[in-house]
PDB file of C-alpha atoms in Angstrom:
ATOM      1  CA  UNK A 183       3.317   7.542  79.939  1.00 49.00           C
ATOM      2  CA  UNK A 184       5.358   6.664  77.175  1.00 48.00           C
ATOM      3  CA  UNK A 185       6.636  10.441  75.125  1.00 52.00           C
ATOM      4  CA  UNK A 186       5.863   9.893  71.453  1.00 52.00           C
ATOM      5  CA  UNK A 187       9.620   9.511  69.384  1.00 56.00           C
ATOM      6  CA  UNK A 188      10.602  11.862  66.842  1.00 61.00           C
ATOM      7  CA  UNK A 189      10.154  10.985  63.558  1.00 60.00           C
ATOM      8  CA  UNK A 190      13.599  11.435  61.886  1.00 64.00           C
ATOM      9  CA  UNK A 191      12.591  12.935  58.905  1.00 63.00           C
ATOM     10  CA  UNK A 192      16.202  12.197  57.227  1.00 68.00           C
ATOM     11  CA  UNK A 193      14.646   8.594  57.294  1.00 64.00           C
ATOM     12  CA  UNK A 194      12.271  10.004  56.123  1.00 61.00           C
ATOM     13  CA  UNK A 195      12.852  11.749  52.926  1.00 63.00           C
ATOM     14  CA  UNK A 196      15.605   9.348  52.100  1.00 72.00           C
ATOM     15  CA  UNK A 197      12.932   6.297  51.916  1.00 69.00           C
ATOM     16  CA  UNK A 198      10.711   8.743  50.252  1.00 71.00           C
ATOM     17  CA  UNK A 199      13.401   9.132  47.460  1.00 67.00           C
ATOM     18  CA  UNK A 200      14.489   5.133  47.366  1.00 72.00           C
ATOM     19  CA  UNK A 201      11.219   4.585  46.368  1.00 66.00           C
ATOM     20  CA  UNK A 202      10.513   6.949  43.739  1.00 65.00           C
ATOM     21  CA  UNK A 203      14.178   6.383  42.359  1.00 68.00           C
ATOM     22  CA  UNK A 204      12.740   2.131  42.352  1.00 64.00           C
ATOM     23  CA  UNK A 205       9.320   3.846  41.070  1.00 64.00           C
ATOM     24  CA  UNK A 206      11.026   5.764  38.131  1.00 57.00           C
ATOM     25  CA  UNK A 207      13.637   3.219  37.174  1.00 65.00           C
ATOM     26  CA  UNK A 208      11.323   0.632  37.189  1.00 62.00           C
ATOM     27  CA  UNK A 209       8.873   2.442  34.724  1.00 56.00           C
ATOM     28  CA  UNK A 210      12.053   3.555  31.845  1.00 57.00           C
ATOM     29  CA  UNK A 211      13.284  -0.032  31.848  1.00 53.00           C
ATOM     30  CA  UNK A 212       9.577  -1.315  31.139  1.00 50.00           C
ATOM     31  CA  UNK A 213       9.605   1.808  28.991  1.00 52.00           C
ATOM     32  CA  UNK A 214      12.916   0.453  27.111  1.00 50.00           C
ATOM     33  CA  UNK A 215      11.921  -3.419  27.113  1.00 49.00           C
ATOM     34  CA  UNK A 216       8.177  -1.652  25.332  1.00 46.00           C
ATOM     35  CA  UNK A 217      10.368  -0.019  23.359  1.00 49.00           C
ATOM     36  CA  UNK A 218      12.963  -2.652  22.701  1.00 50.00           C
ATOM     37  CA  UNK A 219       9.926  -5.324  21.625  1.00 49.00           C
ATOM     38  CA  UNK A 220       7.832  -2.370  19.123  1.00 45.00           C
ATOM     39  CA  UNK A 221      11.342  -2.254  17.686  1.00 45.00           C
ATOM     40  CA  UNK A 222      12.796  -5.560  17.041  1.00 46.00           C
ATOM     41  CA  UNK A 223       9.291  -8.608  17.676  1.00 41.00           C
ATOM     42  CA  UNK A 224       6.836  -6.511  16.612  1.00 44.00           C
ATOM     43  CA  UNK A 225       8.725  -4.497  14.351  1.00 48.00           C
ATOM     44  CA  UNK A 226      11.671  -5.256  12.409  1.00 70.00           C
ATOM     45  CA  UNK A 227      14.185  -2.970   9.835  1.00 84.00           C
ATOM     46  CA  UNK A 228      11.916  -3.515   7.132  1.00 91.00           C
ATOM     47  CA  UNK A 229       9.261  -2.289   8.294  1.00 91.00           C
ATOM     48  CA  UNK A 230      11.273   0.774   9.043  1.00 90.00           C
ATOM     49  CA  UNK A 231      11.673   1.514   5.544  1.00 93.00           C
ATOM     50  CA  UNK A 232       8.748  -0.010   4.088  1.00 94.00           C
ATOM     51  CA  UNK A 233       6.354   2.707   6.875  1.00 96.00           C
ATOM     52  CA  UNK A 234       9.206   6.003   6.883  1.00 96.00           C
ATOM     53  CA  UNK A 235      10.681   5.711   4.395  1.00 95.00           C
ATOM     54  CA  UNK A 236       8.088   5.788   2.033  1.00 96.00           C
ATOM     55  CA  UNK A 237       6.279   8.297   4.635  1.00 96.00           C
ATOM     56  CA  UNK A 238       9.652  10.841   4.227  1.00 96.00           C
ATOM     57  CA  UNK A 239       9.020  10.192   0.868  1.00 96.00           C
ATOM     58  CA  UNK A 240       5.399  10.943   0.279  1.00 96.00           C
ATOM     59  CA  UNK A 241       6.185  14.957   2.235  1.00 95.00           C
ATOM     60  CA  UNK A 242       8.538  15.876   0.601  1.00 96.00           C
ATOM     61  CA  UNK A 243       7.659  15.812  -3.321  1.00 95.00           C
ATOM     62  CA  UNK A 244      11.130  18.809  -3.955  1.00 95.00           C
ATOM     63  CA  UNK A 245      12.815  15.798  -4.333  1.00 95.00           C
ATOM     64  CA  UNK A 246      13.968  13.349  -6.893  1.00 94.00           C
ATOM     65  CA  UNK A 247      14.509   9.456  -4.426  1.00 93.00           C
ATOM     66  CA  UNK A 248      16.508   6.839  -6.141  1.00 85.00           C
ATOM     67  CA  UNK A 249      18.331   4.082  -3.939  1.00 82.00           C
ATOM     68  CA  UNK A 250      18.268   2.670  -0.513  1.00 88.00           C
ATOM     69  CA  UNK A 251      20.223   1.009   2.164  1.00 91.00           C
ATOM     70  CA  UNK A 252      19.127  -0.352   5.531  1.00 92.00           C
ATOM     71  CA  UNK A 253      21.820  -1.232   8.194  1.00 92.00           C
ATOM     72  CA  UNK A 254      20.004  -3.192  10.922  1.00 89.00           C
ATOM     73  CA  UNK A 255      20.717  -2.202  15.165  1.00 83.00           C
ATOM     74  CA  UNK A 256      20.282  -4.128  18.515  1.00 82.00           C
ATOM     75  CA  UNK A 257      19.043  -0.688  19.154  1.00 86.00           C
ATOM     76  CA  UNK A 258      18.484   2.367  15.854  1.00 89.00           C
ATOM     77  CA  UNK A 259      17.450   0.784  12.850  1.00 94.00           C
ATOM     78  CA  UNK A 260      17.987   3.419  10.148  1.00 95.00           C
ATOM     79  CA  UNK A 261      16.951   3.846   6.026  1.00 94.00           C
ATOM     80  CA  UNK A 262      19.599   6.288   4.429  1.00 95.00           C
ATOM     81  CA  UNK A 263      18.078   7.387   1.535  1.00 95.00           C
ATOM     82  CA  UNK A 264      20.135   9.079  -2.160  1.00 94.00           C
ATOM     83  CA  UNK A 265      18.605  12.116  -3.893  1.00 93.00           C
ATOM     84  CA  UNK A 266      18.724  15.932  -5.163  1.00 94.00           C
ATOM     85  CA  UNK A 267      16.533  18.301  -6.207  1.00 94.00           C
ATOM     86  CA  UNK A 268      13.437  17.671  -7.949  1.00 95.00           C
ATOM     87  CA  UNK A 269      14.317  20.302 -10.766  1.00 94.00           C
ATOM     88  CA  UNK A 270      14.102  20.840 -14.605  1.00 95.00           C
ATOM     89  CA  UNK A 271      17.583  20.842 -15.343  1.00 92.00           C
ATOM     90  CA  UNK A 272      19.325  17.734 -14.983  1.00 87.00           C
ATOM     91  CA  UNK A 273      20.622  16.140 -12.110  1.00 80.00           C
ATOM     92  CA  UNK A 274      23.717  17.334 -10.365  1.00 81.00           C
ATOM     93  CA  UNK A 275      25.560  15.124  -7.791  1.00 84.00           C
ATOM     94  CA  UNK A 276      23.068  14.383  -5.212  1.00 90.00           C
ATOM     95  CA  UNK A 277      22.827  14.136  -0.940  1.00 94.00           C
ATOM     96  CA  UNK A 278      22.252  11.184   1.384  1.00 95.00           C
ATOM     97  CA  UNK A 279      19.396  11.587   3.916  1.00 96.00           C
ATOM     98  CA  UNK A 280      18.766   8.741   6.496  1.00 95.00           C
ATOM     99  CA  UNK A 281      15.365   8.232   8.754  1.00 95.00           C
ATOM    100  CA  UNK A 282      16.840   6.504  12.545  1.00 95.00           C
ATOM    101  CA  UNK A 283      13.939   4.709  14.825  1.00 94.00           C
ATOM    102  CA  UNK A 284      15.334   3.729  17.923  1.00 91.00           C
ATOM    103  CA  UNK A 285      14.495   3.693  21.376  1.00 87.00           C
ATOM    104  CA  UNK A 286      13.419   7.667  21.217  1.00 89.00           C
ATOM    105  CA  UNK A 287      10.707   7.671  18.382  1.00 91.00           C
ATOM    106  CA  UNK A 288      11.739   8.108  14.353  1.00 94.00           C
ATOM    107  CA  UNK A 289      14.366  11.622  13.726  1.00 95.00           C
ATOM    108  CA  UNK A 290      14.523  12.209  10.074  1.00 95.00           C
ATOM    109  CA  UNK A 291      16.446  15.310   9.087  1.00 94.00           C
ATOM    110  CA  UNK A 292      16.298  16.671   6.042  1.00 92.00           C
ATOM    111  CA  UNK A 293      13.435  14.823   5.185  1.00 93.00           C
ATOM    112  CA  UNK A 294      10.760  15.899   8.381  1.00 87.00           C
ATOM    113  CA  UNK A 295       9.296  18.493   7.008  1.00 82.00           C
ATOM    114  CA  UNK A 296      10.469  19.445   3.070  1.00 85.00           C
ATOM    115  CA  UNK A 297      12.043  22.549   2.248  1.00 86.00           C
ATOM    116  CA  UNK A 298      10.698  25.731   0.870  1.00 90.00           C
ATOM    117  CA  UNK A 299      10.611  25.485  -2.151  1.00 93.00           C
ATOM    118  CA  UNK A 300       8.384  26.950  -5.518  1.00 95.00           C
ATOM    119  CA  UNK A 301       7.041  23.237  -6.115  1.00 97.00           C
ATOM    120  CA  UNK A 302       6.186  22.590  -2.267  1.00 95.00           C
ATOM    121  CA  UNK A 303       4.922  26.268  -2.377  1.00 95.00           C
ATOM    122  CA  UNK A 304       2.868  24.952  -5.446  1.00 96.00           C
ATOM    123  CA  UNK A 305       1.901  22.291  -3.204  1.00 96.00           C
ATOM    124  CA  UNK A 306       1.107  23.779  -0.649  1.00 94.00           C
ATOM    125  CA  UNK A 307      -1.662  26.309  -2.413  1.00 94.00           C
ATOM    126  CA  UNK A 308      -3.393  23.361  -3.958  1.00 95.00           C
ATOM    127  CA  UNK A 309      -7.026  24.030  -2.797  1.00 88.00           C
ATOM    128  CA  UNK A 310      -9.608  21.007  -4.314  1.00 73.00           C
ATOM    129  CA  UNK A 311     -13.538  21.569  -4.434  1.00 70.00           C
ATOM    130  CA  UNK A 312     -14.489  24.858  -3.676  1.00 63.00           C
ATOM    131  CA  UNK A 313     -10.916  26.292  -3.540  1.00 62.00           C
ATOM    132  CA  UNK A 314      -9.667  30.147  -5.983  1.00 61.00           C
ATOM    133  CA  UNK A 315      -9.611  30.605  -9.383  1.00 65.00           C
ATOM    134  CA  UNK A 316     -11.698  31.423 -12.685  1.00 75.00           C
ATOM    135  CA  UNK A 317     -11.892  30.828 -16.418  1.00 80.00           C
ATOM    136  CA  UNK A 318     -10.369  34.774 -16.562  1.00 84.00           C
ATOM    137  CA  UNK A 319      -6.779  33.142 -14.397  1.00 86.00           C
ATOM    138  CA  UNK A 320      -6.901  30.118 -17.106  1.00 90.00           C
ATOM    139  CA  UNK A 321      -7.048  32.427 -20.303  1.00 91.00           C
ATOM    140  CA  UNK A 322      -4.836  35.127 -18.861  1.00 93.00           C
ATOM    141  CA  UNK A 323      -1.964  32.011 -17.749  1.00 94.00           C
ATOM    142  CA  UNK A 324      -2.944  30.929 -20.870  1.00 94.00           C
ATOM    143  CA  UNK A 325      -1.889  33.738 -22.391  1.00 94.00           C
ATOM    144  CA  UNK A 326       1.429  34.335 -20.004  1.00 94.00           C
ATOM    145  CA  UNK A 327       2.316  30.295 -21.299  1.00 94.00           C
ATOM    146  CA  UNK A 328       1.958  30.778 -25.087  1.00 93.00           C
ATOM    147  CA  UNK A 329       4.712  33.447 -25.005  1.00 95.00           C
ATOM    148  CA  UNK A 330       7.195  31.021 -24.066  1.00 94.00           C
ATOM    149  CA  UNK A 331       9.027  28.005 -25.652  1.00 93.00           C
ATOM    150  CA  UNK A 332       6.870  25.512 -25.936  1.00 90.00           C
ATOM    151  CA  UNK A 333       9.549  23.451 -25.840  1.00 89.00           C
ATOM    152  CA  UNK A 334      11.144  23.825 -21.991  1.00 94.00           C
ATOM    153  CA  UNK A 335      10.611  21.048 -20.017  1.00 95.00           C
ATOM    154  CA  UNK A 336       9.219  22.108 -16.256  1.00 97.00           C
ATOM    155  CA  UNK A 337       8.493  20.254 -13.266  1.00 97.00           C
ATOM    156  CA  UNK A 338       5.127  21.477 -12.512  1.00 98.00           C
ATOM    157  CA  UNK A 339       1.266  20.867  -9.567  1.00 98.00           C
ATOM    158  CA  UNK A 340      -1.361  20.305 -12.324  1.00 97.00           C
ATOM    159  CA  UNK A 341      -4.444  21.438  -9.716  1.00 97.00           C
ATOM    160  CA  UNK A 342      -7.563  19.800 -10.976  1.00 97.00           C
ATOM    161  CA  UNK A 343     -10.969  21.933 -10.491  1.00 95.00           C
ATOM    162  CA  UNK A 344     -12.768  18.689  -8.001  1.00 95.00           C
ATOM    163  CA  UNK A 345     -11.313  15.972  -6.970  1.00 96.00           C
ATOM    164  CA  UNK A 346     -11.204  12.952  -9.168  1.00 97.00           C
ATOM    165  CA  UNK A 347     -11.872  10.213  -8.776  1.00 98.00           C
ATOM    166  CA  UNK A 348      -9.140   6.350  -9.979  1.00 97.00           C
ATOM    167  CA  UNK A 349     -11.883   6.408 -12.589  1.00 97.00           C
ATOM    168  CA  UNK A 350     -11.747  10.470 -13.948  1.00 97.00           C
ATOM    169  CA  UNK A 351      -8.383  10.391 -13.973  1.00 97.00           C
ATOM    170  CA  UNK A 352      -7.827   7.453 -16.147  1.00 97.00           C
ATOM    171  CA  UNK A 353     -10.350   8.931 -18.517  1.00 97.00           C
ATOM    172  CA  UNK A 354      -8.488  12.138 -18.477  1.00 97.00           C
ATOM    173  CA  UNK A 355      -5.506  10.127 -19.156  1.00 96.00           C
ATOM    174  CA  UNK A 356      -6.592   9.009 -21.834  1.00 96.00           C
ATOM    175  CA  UNK A 357      -8.334  12.365 -23.427  1.00 95.00           C
ATOM    176  CA  UNK A 358      -5.130  13.936 -23.642  1.00 94.00           C
ATOM    177  CA  UNK A 359      -2.984  10.112 -24.239  1.00 92.00           C
ATOM    178  CA  UNK A 360      -1.883  10.655 -21.231  1.00 91.00           C
ATOM    179  CA  UNK A 361      -0.329   7.822 -18.910  1.00 89.00           C
ATOM    180  CA  UNK A 362       0.580   8.089 -15.897  1.00 86.00           C
ATOM    181  CA  UNK A 363       3.881   7.129 -14.351  1.00 88.00           C
ATOM    182  CA  UNK A 364       6.906   7.432 -12.312  1.00 89.00           C
ATOM    183  CA  UNK A 365       6.900  10.965 -14.217  1.00 93.00           C
ATOM    184  CA  UNK A 366       3.557  11.488 -12.258  1.00 96.00           C
ATOM    185  CA  UNK A 367       2.500  11.784  -8.647  1.00 97.00           C
ATOM    186  CA  UNK A 368      -0.595  12.599  -6.589  1.00 98.00           C
ATOM    187  CA  UNK A 369      -2.604  14.450  -4.249  1.00 97.00           C
ATOM    188  CA  UNK A 370      -3.629  13.193  -2.192  1.00 97.00           C
ATOM    189  CA  UNK A 371      -4.428  14.655   0.904  1.00 95.00           C
ATOM    190  CA  UNK A 372      -4.176  19.078   0.686  1.00 93.00           C
ATOM    191  CA  UNK A 373      -1.122  20.496   3.374  1.00 89.00           C
ATOM    192  CA  UNK A 374      -2.925  22.887   6.088  1.00 75.00           C
ATOM    193  CA  UNK A 375      -2.349  24.089   9.476  1.00 64.00           C
ATOM    194  CA  UNK A 376      -3.778  24.690  12.362  1.00 62.00           C
ATOM    195  CA  UNK A 377      -2.932  26.191  15.670  1.00 56.00           C
ATOM    196  CA  UNK A 378      -5.682  26.186  17.123  1.00 56.00           C
ATOM    197  CA  UNK A 379      -5.294  22.318  16.542  1.00 60.00           C
ATOM    198  CA  UNK A 380      -2.891  19.241  18.697  1.00 54.00           C
ATOM    199  CA  UNK A 381      -1.185  18.345  15.679  1.00 53.00           C
ATOM    200  CA  UNK A 382      -1.181  21.571  14.232  1.00 48.00           C
ATOM    201  CA  UNK A 383       0.712  20.885  10.772  1.00 52.00           C
ATOM    202  CA  UNK A 384      -0.430  18.108   8.760  1.00 84.00           C
ATOM    203  CA  UNK A 385       1.974  17.905   5.327  1.00 91.00           C
ATOM    204  CA  UNK A 386       0.063  17.183   2.128  1.00 94.00           C
ATOM    205  CA  UNK A 387       0.403  13.657   0.634  1.00 96.00           C
ATOM    206  CA  UNK A 388       2.170  12.984  -2.708  1.00 97.00           C
ATOM    207  CA  UNK A 389       1.559  10.348  -4.083  1.00 97.00           C
ATOM    208  CA  UNK A 390       4.025   8.167  -6.514  1.00 95.00           C
ATOM    209  CA  UNK A 391       3.523   4.204  -6.872  1.00 92.00           C
ATOM    210  CA  UNK A 392       7.050   3.578  -6.480  1.00 90.00           C
ATOM    211  CA  UNK A 393       7.287   4.894  -3.237  1.00 91.00           C
ATOM    212  CA  UNK A 394       5.556   1.763  -2.460  1.00 87.00           C
ATOM    213  CA  UNK A 395       9.419  -0.142  -3.684  1.00 87.00           C
ATOM    214  CA  UNK A 396      12.138   0.698  -0.785  1.00 85.00           C
ATOM    215  CA  UNK A 397      13.815  -1.494  -0.827  1.00 85.00           C
ATOM    216  CA  UNK A 398      17.068  -2.854  -2.250  1.00 77.00           C
ATOM    217  CA  UNK A 399      15.290  -6.118  -3.369  1.00 81.00           C
ATOM    218  CA  UNK A 400      11.993  -4.434  -4.264  1.00 83.00           C
ATOM    219  CA  UNK A 401      11.535  -4.634  -7.549  1.00 82.00           C
ATOM    220  CA  UNK A 402       8.744  -2.518  -9.113  1.00 79.00           C
ATOM    221  CA  UNK A 403       5.700  -3.198 -11.329  1.00 80.00           C
ATOM    222  CA  UNK A 404       5.731  -2.198 -14.315  1.00 84.00           C
ATOM    223  CA  UNK A 405       3.478   0.372 -15.308  1.00 87.00           C
ATOM    224  CA  UNK A 406       0.146   0.464 -16.146  1.00 89.00           C
ATOM    225  CA  UNK A 407       0.377   3.456 -18.590  1.00 92.00           C
ATOM    226  CA  UNK A 408      -3.049   4.951 -19.038  1.00 94.00           C
ATOM    227  CA  UNK A 409      -4.379   3.723 -16.069  1.00 96.00           C
ATOM    228  CA  UNK A 410      -1.573   3.477 -13.927  1.00 95.00           C
ATOM    229  CA  UNK A 411      -3.797   5.942 -11.675  1.00 97.00           C
ATOM    230  CA  UNK A 412      -5.897   2.355 -10.516  1.00 96.00           C
ATOM    231  CA  UNK A 413      -2.886   1.197  -9.747  1.00 95.00           C
ATOM    232  CA  UNK A 414      -1.582   3.744  -7.914  1.00 96.00           C
ATOM    233  CA  UNK A 415      -4.895   4.204  -5.600  1.00 97.00           C
ATOM    234  CA  UNK A 416      -4.145   0.403  -5.098  1.00 95.00           C
ATOM    235  CA  UNK A 417      -0.380   0.967  -3.898  1.00 95.00           C
ATOM    236  CA  UNK A 418      -1.049   3.692  -2.096  1.00 97.00           C
ATOM    237  CA  UNK A 419      -4.408   1.665   0.323  1.00 97.00           C
ATOM    238  CA  UNK A 420      -1.308  -0.858   0.619  1.00 95.00           C
ATOM    239  CA  UNK A 421       0.283   0.690   2.248  1.00 96.00           C
ATOM    240  CA  UNK A 422      -1.853   2.588   4.325  1.00 97.00           C
ATOM    241  CA  UNK A 423      -2.715  -0.691   5.379  1.00 96.00           C
ATOM    242  CA  UNK A 424       0.965  -1.150   6.402  1.00 95.00           C
ATOM    243  CA  UNK A 425       0.355   1.510   9.143  1.00 96.00           C
ATOM    244  CA  UNK A 426      -0.868   1.180  13.448  1.00 94.00           C
ATOM    245  CA  UNK A 427      -2.057   3.094  15.432  1.00 90.00           C
ATOM    246  CA  UNK A 428       1.834   3.220  17.784  1.00 89.00           C
ATOM    247  CA  UNK A 429       3.782   4.707  13.794  1.00 93.00           C
ATOM    248  CA  UNK A 430       5.711   7.246  14.643  1.00 91.00           C
ATOM    249  CA  UNK A 431       4.153  10.068  12.321  1.00 94.00           C
ATOM    250  CA  UNK A 432       4.255  13.235  12.956  1.00 92.00           C
ATOM    251  CA  UNK A 433       6.885  13.593  12.700  1.00 92.00           C
ATOM    252  CA  UNK A 434       6.423  13.650   9.085  1.00 94.00           C
ATOM    253  CA  UNK A 435       3.234  16.258   9.399  1.00 92.00           C
ATOM    254  CA  UNK A 436       1.541  13.334   9.291  1.00 94.00           C
ATOM    255  CA  UNK A 437      -1.599  11.061  10.657  1.00 92.00           C
ATOM    256  CA  UNK A 438      -2.633   7.339  10.358  1.00 94.00           C
ATOM    257  CA  UNK A 439      -5.916   8.096  10.595  1.00 93.00           C
ATOM    258  CA  UNK A 440      -5.017  11.337   8.118  1.00 93.00           C
ATOM    259  CA  UNK A 441      -3.636   9.005   6.002  1.00 96.00           C
ATOM    260  CA  UNK A 442      -5.951   6.399   6.098  1.00 96.00           C
ATOM    261  CA  UNK A 443      -8.985   8.361   4.924  1.00 95.00           C
ATOM    262  CA  UNK A 444      -7.198  10.002   2.559  1.00 96.00           C
ATOM    263  CA  UNK A 445      -6.695   6.586   0.322  1.00 97.00           C
ATOM    264  CA  UNK A 446     -10.149   4.950   1.796  1.00 97.00           C
ATOM    265  CA  UNK A 447     -11.459   8.198  -0.350  1.00 97.00           C
ATOM    266  CA  UNK A 448      -9.318   7.581  -3.013  1.00 97.00           C
ATOM    267  CA  UNK A 449      -9.617  11.077  -5.075  1.00 98.00           C
ATOM    268  CA  UNK A 450      -6.626  12.839  -5.876  1.00 98.00           C
ATOM    269  CA  UNK A 451      -7.108  17.010  -5.714  1.00 97.00           C
ATOM    270  CA  UNK A 452      -3.843  17.315  -8.156  1.00 97.00           C
ATOM    271  CA  UNK A 453      -0.602  15.485  -9.353  1.00 98.00           C
ATOM    272  CA  UNK A 454       3.215  16.772  -9.768  1.00 98.00           C
ATOM    273  CA  UNK A 455       4.324  16.807 -13.279  1.00 97.00           C
ATOM    274  CA  UNK A 456       7.915  15.923 -12.812  1.00 96.00           C
ATOM    275  CA  UNK A 457      10.377  17.453 -16.473  1.00 95.00           C
ATOM    276  CA  UNK A 458       7.073  18.173 -18.906  1.00 95.00           C
ATOM    277  CA  UNK A 459       7.335  19.329 -22.369  1.00 94.00           C
ATOM    278  CA  UNK A 460       5.639  22.675 -21.223  1.00 95.00           C
ATOM    279  CA  UNK A 461       3.556  22.531 -24.492  1.00 93.00           C
ATOM    280  CA  UNK A 462       1.738  18.981 -22.714  1.00 93.00           C
ATOM    281  CA  UNK A 463       0.711  21.501 -19.553  1.00 95.00           C
ATOM    282  CA  UNK A 464      -0.607  24.086 -21.864  1.00 95.00           C
ATOM    283  CA  UNK A 465      -2.739  21.563 -23.904  1.00 94.00           C
ATOM    284  CA  UNK A 466      -4.009  20.372 -19.935  1.00 95.00           C
ATOM    285  CA  UNK A 467      -5.019  23.622 -19.059  1.00 94.00           C
ATOM    286  CA  UNK A 468      -7.810  24.183 -21.004  1.00 93.00           C
ATOM    287  CA  UNK A 469      -9.696  21.023 -19.814  1.00 96.00           C
ATOM    288  CA  UNK A 470     -13.241  21.216 -17.668  1.00 95.00           C
ATOM    289  CA  UNK A 471     -11.100  18.981 -15.565  1.00 96.00           C
ATOM    290  CA  UNK A 472      -8.034  21.156 -14.489  1.00 96.00           C
ATOM    291  CA  UNK A 473      -8.539  24.437 -12.548  1.00 95.00           C
ATOM    292  CA  UNK A 474      -4.446  25.943 -13.052  1.00 95.00           C
ATOM    293  CA  UNK A 475      -1.350  24.977 -13.585  1.00 96.00           C
ATOM    294  CA  UNK A 476       2.269  26.041 -11.398  1.00 97.00           C
ATOM    295  CA  UNK A 477       5.010  25.931 -12.983  1.00 97.00           C
ATOM    296  CA  UNK A 478       7.456  25.364  -9.955  1.00 97.00           C
ATOM    297  CA  UNK A 479       9.991  24.897 -13.212  1.00 96.00           C
ATOM    298  CA  UNK A 480      11.318  26.186 -16.456  1.00 96.00           C
ATOM    299  CA  UNK A 481      14.874  24.501 -18.476  1.00 94.00           C
ATOM    300  CA  UNK A 482      15.691  23.623 -21.344  1.00 87.00           C
ATOM    301  CA  UNK A 483      16.791  19.697 -21.282  1.00 59.00           C
ATOM    302  CA  UNK A 484      15.528  18.400 -23.507  1.00 50.00           C
ATOM    303  CA  UNK A 485      16.190  14.281 -23.578  1.00 42.00           C
ATOM    304  CA  UNK A 486      17.898  14.730 -20.431  1.00 36.00           C
ATOM    305  CA  UNK A 487      15.182  14.257 -17.923  1.00 34.00           C
ATOM    306  CA  UNK A 488      13.672  10.376 -16.759  1.00 32.00           C
ATOM    307  CA  UNK A 489      10.211  10.768 -18.814  1.00 39.00           C
ATOM    308  CA  UNK A 490       7.947  13.601 -19.321  1.00 41.00           C
ATOM    309  CA  UNK A 491       4.452  10.960 -19.050  1.00 41.00           C
ATOM    310  CA  UNK A 492       2.744  12.309 -21.811  1.00 40.00           C
ATOM    311  CA  UNK A 493       2.423   9.422 -25.406  1.00 35.00           C
ATOM    312  CA  UNK A 494       2.698  10.026 -27.877  1.00 31.00           C
ATOM    313  CA  UNK A 495       4.978  13.381 -27.654  1.00 32.00           C
ATOM    314  CA  UNK A 496       6.610  13.396 -24.734  1.00 35.00           C
ATOM    315  CA  UNK A 497      10.421  13.905 -24.572  1.00 33.00           C
ATOM    316  CA  UNK A 498      11.472  10.641 -23.605  1.00 29.00           C
TER     317      UNK A 498
END
């Protein structure tokens, strides 16, 4: 009768380690291959710029961007934005910000989450329908603004009393002689934080039609003044139509579903006014569609900015 052979545990462990090692290598190889396909077959450098470069602008309303460069490589694509803080005073210098898509994912140092500033806090304070505010609050704010020189240039957030469709935004423009140009960025989705959610942070979506033109050879369309809200919403919907399930938008505190929903609803909760005259912001406060105006920055800088977005009477 043959005695059972003793198990060679060292050999068994080595064999198991080889199997596990090969499996891990195969898994990594498949993931790398899939990522390469995503990067260089399905996604090209232009799409990196259009998706992630635009997302970076959407969640950083405290910065004024202008100019960009695209550098496509074998295993990574780098999109570089240049800009400076969005202040009421004339800009001094600019900073280069990069958005990099590579095998590990998307990185955007300095752009992944907006910096804490008076403007980002004003954007985060937008509440939407049913928010706080009262006629007394508006009256007290109006009195405070009346005590300031009306010719001051301001960066501010105008919050609506209720969400406004593009059609109602056009009506608002016509009532006050506004032009929704590059100095106006619409808040299509509000900031919220919920630590019980799997994606706890959701940044506000602040959109200007210029954000859709992100490549050096893009040519922006002509602004349409009073009816610009309609063109801005159309551009926002076009952009969200580019988004896919696999896009790594979480780095920007965004999700594809929320962006698509915001574009479909097509309502604005307020807008960022870039270098408007304080007197023109004060007039808006008397409109029933406006809940409040939060001034983030003030400066004496008449004629120095890119435009106040007001016709007639705006500093241009």
